[in-house]
mmCIF file of C-alpha atoms and ligand atoms in Angstrom:
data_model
loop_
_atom_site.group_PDB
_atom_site.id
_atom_site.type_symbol
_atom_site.label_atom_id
_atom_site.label_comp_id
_atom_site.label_asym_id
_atom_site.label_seq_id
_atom_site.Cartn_x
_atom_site.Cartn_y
_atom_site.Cartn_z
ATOM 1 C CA UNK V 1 -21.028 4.919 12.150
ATOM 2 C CA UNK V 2 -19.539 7.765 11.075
ATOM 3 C CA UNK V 3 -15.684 8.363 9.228
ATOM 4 C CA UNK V 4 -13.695 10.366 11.930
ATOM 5 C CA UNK V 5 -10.349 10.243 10.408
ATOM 6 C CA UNK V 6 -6.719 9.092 8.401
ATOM 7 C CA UNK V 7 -3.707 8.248 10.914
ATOM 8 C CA UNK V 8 -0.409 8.781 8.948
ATOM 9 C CA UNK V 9 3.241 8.460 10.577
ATOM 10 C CA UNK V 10 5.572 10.840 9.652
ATOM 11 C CA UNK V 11 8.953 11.113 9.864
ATOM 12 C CA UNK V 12 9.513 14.967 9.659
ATOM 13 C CA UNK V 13 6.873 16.766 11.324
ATOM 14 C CA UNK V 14 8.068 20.367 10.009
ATOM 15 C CA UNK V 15 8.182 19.137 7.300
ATOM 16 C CA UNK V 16 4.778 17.218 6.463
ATOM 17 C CA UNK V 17 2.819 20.675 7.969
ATOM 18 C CA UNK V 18 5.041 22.911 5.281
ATOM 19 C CA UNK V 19 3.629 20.025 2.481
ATOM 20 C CA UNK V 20 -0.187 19.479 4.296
ATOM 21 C CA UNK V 21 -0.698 23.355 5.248
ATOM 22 C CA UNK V 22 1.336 25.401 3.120
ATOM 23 C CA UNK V 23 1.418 23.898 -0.063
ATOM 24 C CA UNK V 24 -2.097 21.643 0.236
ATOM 25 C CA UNK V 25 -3.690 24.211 2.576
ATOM 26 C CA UNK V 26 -4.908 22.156 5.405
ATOM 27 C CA UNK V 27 -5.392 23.743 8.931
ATOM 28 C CA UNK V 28 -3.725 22.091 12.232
ATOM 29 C CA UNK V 29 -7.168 21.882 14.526
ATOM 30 C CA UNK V 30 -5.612 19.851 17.177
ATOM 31 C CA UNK V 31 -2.511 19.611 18.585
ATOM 32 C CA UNK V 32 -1.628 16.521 21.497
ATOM 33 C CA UNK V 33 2.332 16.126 22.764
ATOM 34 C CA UNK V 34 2.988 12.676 24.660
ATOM 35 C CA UNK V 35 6.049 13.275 26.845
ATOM 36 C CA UNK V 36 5.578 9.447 27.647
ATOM 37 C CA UNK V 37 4.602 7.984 24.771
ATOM 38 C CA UNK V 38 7.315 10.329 23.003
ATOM 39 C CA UNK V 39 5.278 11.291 19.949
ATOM 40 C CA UNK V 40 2.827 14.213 18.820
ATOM 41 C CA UNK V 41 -0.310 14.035 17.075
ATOM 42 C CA UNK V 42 -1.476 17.052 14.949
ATOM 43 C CA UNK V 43 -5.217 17.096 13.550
ATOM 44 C CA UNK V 44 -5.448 18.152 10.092
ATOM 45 C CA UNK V 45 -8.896 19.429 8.750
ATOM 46 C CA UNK V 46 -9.541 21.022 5.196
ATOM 47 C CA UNK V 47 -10.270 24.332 4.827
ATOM 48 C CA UNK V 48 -14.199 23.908 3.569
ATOM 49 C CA UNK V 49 -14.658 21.174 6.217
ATOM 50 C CA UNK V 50 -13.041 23.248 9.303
ATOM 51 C CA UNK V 51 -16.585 24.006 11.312
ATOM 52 C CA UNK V 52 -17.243 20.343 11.253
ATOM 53 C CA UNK V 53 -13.908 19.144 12.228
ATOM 54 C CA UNK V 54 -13.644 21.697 15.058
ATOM 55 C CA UNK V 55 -16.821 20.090 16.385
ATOM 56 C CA UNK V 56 -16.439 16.272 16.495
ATOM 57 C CA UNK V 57 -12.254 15.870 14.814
ATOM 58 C CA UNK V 58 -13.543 14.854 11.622
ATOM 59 C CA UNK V 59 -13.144 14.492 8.630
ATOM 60 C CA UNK V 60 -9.211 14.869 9.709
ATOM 61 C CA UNK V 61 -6.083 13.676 9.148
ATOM 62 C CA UNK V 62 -3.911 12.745 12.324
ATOM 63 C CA UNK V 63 -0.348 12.914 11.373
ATOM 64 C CA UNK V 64 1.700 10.910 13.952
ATOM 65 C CA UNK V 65 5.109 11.697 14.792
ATOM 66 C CA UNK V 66 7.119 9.489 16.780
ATOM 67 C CA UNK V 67 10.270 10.906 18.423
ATOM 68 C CA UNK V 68 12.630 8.037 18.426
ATOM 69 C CA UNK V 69 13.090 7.331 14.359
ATOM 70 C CA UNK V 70 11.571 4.815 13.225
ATOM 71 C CA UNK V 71 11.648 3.253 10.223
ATOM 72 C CA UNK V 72 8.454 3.110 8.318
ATOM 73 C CA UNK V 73 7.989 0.686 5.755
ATOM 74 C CA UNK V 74 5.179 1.958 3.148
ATOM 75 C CA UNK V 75 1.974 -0.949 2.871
ATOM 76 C CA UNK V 76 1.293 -1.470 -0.403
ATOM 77 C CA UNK V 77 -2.386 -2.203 1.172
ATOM 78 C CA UNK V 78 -2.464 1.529 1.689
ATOM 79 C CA UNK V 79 -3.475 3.366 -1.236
ATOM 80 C CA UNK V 80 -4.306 7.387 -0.892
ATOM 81 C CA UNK V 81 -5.768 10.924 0.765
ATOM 82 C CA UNK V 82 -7.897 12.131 -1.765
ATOM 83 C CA UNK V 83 -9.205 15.854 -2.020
ATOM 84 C CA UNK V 84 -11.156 17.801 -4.509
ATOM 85 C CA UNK V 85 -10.301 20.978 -5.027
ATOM 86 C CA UNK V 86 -10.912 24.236 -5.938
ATOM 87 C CA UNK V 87 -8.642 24.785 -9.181
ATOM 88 C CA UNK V 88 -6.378 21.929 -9.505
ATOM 89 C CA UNK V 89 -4.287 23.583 -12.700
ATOM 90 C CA UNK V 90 -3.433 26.431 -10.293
ATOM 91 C CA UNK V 91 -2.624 23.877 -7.198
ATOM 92 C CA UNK V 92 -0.280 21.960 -9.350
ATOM 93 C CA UNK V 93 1.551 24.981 -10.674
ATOM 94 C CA UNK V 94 2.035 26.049 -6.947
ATOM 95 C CA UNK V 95 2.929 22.450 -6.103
ATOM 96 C CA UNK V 96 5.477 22.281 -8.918
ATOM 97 C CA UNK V 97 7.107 25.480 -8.326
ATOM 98 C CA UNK V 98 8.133 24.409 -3.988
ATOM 99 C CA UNK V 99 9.740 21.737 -5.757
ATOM 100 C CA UNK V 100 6.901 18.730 -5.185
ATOM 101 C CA UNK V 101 6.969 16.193 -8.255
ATOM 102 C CA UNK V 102 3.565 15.832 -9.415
ATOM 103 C CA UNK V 103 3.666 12.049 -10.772
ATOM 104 C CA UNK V 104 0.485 12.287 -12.596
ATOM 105 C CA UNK V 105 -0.522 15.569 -13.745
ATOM 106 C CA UNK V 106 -4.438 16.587 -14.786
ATOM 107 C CA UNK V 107 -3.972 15.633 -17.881
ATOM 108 C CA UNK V 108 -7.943 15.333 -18.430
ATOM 109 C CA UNK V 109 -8.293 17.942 -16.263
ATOM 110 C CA UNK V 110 -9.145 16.801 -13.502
ATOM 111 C CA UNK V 111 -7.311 14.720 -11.567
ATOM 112 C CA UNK V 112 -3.743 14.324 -10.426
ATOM 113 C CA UNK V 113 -1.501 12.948 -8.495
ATOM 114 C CA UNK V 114 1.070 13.808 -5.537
ATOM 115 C CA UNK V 115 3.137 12.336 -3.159
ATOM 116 C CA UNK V 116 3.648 13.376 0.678
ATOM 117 C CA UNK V 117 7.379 13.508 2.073
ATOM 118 C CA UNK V 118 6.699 10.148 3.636
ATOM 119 C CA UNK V 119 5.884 8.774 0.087
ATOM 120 C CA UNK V 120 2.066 8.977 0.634
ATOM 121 C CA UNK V 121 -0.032 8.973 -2.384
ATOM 122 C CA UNK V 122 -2.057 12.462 -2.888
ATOM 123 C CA UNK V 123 -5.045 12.212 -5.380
ATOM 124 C CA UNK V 124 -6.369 15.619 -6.217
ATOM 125 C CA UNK V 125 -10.221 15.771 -7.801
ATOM 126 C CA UNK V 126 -11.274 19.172 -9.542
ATOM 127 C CA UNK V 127 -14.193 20.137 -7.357
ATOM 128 C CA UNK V 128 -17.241 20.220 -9.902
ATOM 129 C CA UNK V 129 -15.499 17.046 -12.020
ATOM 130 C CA UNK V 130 -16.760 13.639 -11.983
ATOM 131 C CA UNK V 131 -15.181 11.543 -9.251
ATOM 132 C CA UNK V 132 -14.994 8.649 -11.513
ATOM 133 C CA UNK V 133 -12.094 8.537 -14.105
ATOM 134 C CA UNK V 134 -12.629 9.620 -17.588
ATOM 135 C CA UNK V 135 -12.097 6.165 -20.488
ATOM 136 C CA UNK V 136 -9.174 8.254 -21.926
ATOM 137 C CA UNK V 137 -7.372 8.809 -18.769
ATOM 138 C CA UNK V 138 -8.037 5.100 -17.470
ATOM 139 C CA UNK V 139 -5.565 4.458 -20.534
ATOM 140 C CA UNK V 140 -3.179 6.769 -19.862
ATOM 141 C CA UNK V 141 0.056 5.816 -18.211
ATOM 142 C CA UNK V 142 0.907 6.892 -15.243
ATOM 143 C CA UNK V 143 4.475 8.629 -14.762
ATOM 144 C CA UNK V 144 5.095 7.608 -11.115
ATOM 145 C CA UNK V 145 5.706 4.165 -10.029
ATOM 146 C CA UNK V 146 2.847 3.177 -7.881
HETATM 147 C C1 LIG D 201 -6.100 10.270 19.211
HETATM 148 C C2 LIG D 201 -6.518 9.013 18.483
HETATM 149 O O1 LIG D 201 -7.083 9.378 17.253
HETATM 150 C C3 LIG D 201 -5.376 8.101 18.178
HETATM 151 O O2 LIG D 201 -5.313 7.553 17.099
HETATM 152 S S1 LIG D 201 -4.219 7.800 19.410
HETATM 153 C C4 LIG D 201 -3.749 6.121 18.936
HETATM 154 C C5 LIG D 201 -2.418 5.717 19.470
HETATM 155 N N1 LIG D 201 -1.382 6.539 18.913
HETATM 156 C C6 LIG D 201 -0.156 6.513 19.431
HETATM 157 O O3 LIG D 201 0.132 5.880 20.416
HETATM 158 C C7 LIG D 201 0.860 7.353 18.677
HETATM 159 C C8 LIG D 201 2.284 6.873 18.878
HETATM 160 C C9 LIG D 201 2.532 5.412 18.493
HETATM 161 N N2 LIG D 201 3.928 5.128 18.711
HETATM 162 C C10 LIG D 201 2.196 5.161 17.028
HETATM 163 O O4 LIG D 201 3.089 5.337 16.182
HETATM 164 O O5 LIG D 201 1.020 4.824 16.761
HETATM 165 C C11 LIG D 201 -2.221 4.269 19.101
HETATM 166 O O6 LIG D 201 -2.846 3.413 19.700
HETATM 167 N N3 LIG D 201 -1.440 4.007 18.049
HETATM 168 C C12 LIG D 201 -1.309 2.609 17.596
HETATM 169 C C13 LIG D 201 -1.881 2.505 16.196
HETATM 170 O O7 LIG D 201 -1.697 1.466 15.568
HETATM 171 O O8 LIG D 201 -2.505 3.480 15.737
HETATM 172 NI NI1 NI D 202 -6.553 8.112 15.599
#
């Protein structure tokens, strides 16, 4: 079995590619309108991973957006998109200055948190860091609520 990808509905589609591809850096693979079903599915691949999405859709994230609003009430079973990165001082500086509140910043250097305009948590790893979390920043409060 093999991951293939994250579904996420989302409420302003110009909006979430702006915050996923501008700001994050993602790159729309795939690209399905439903005139009957009335929504739109964009494939999202990262930009080290885009040779293997291309191939078989994964890893990806498929943003949904459904025409007719909706209103989409966040599970608290549903916790975030994770990414490692390449520098993530310099990604949170960009993300700071479009505006984006950065609810936990890389304190220990390297990791850090983000929200989507749908309210999605956004955990970003520095690349060559350990994936688990440092003592000191397990003790550390967070500045978002979560
Ligand atoms: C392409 C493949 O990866 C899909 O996930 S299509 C799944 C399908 N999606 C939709 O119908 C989109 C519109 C729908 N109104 C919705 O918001 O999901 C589907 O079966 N969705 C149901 C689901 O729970 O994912
Ligand atoms: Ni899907």
């Amino acid at each position: 079995m093999n991951f293939l990808h994250t579904m996420v509905r989302v409420k302003d589609l110009d909006a979430s590619l702006k915050f996923y591809c501008d700001l994050l850096g993602l790159v729309e693979i795939k690209r399905k309108e439903s005139e009957k079903g009335r929504f739109t599915l964009v494939f999202l691949a990262a930009p080290g991973q885009l040779e293997q999405a291309q191939d078989t859709f994964s890893p990806t994230i498929e943003l949904t957006y459904n025409w007719d609003t909706e209103e989409y009430t966040g599970g608290r079973n549903f916790g975030h998109l994770a990414f490692a990165v390449d520098d993530i001082y310099a990604l949170c500086d960009k993300i700071q200055q479009a505006g984006v509140t950065i609810n936990r910043p890389p304190r220990c250097g390297h990791m850090a948190f983000i929200k989507s305009p749908d309210g999605i948590s956004i955990e970003l790893l520095q690349k060559d860091k350990p994936l688990e979390p440092q003592e000191p920043w397990l003790s550390m409060p967070n500045t978002g609520s979560w």
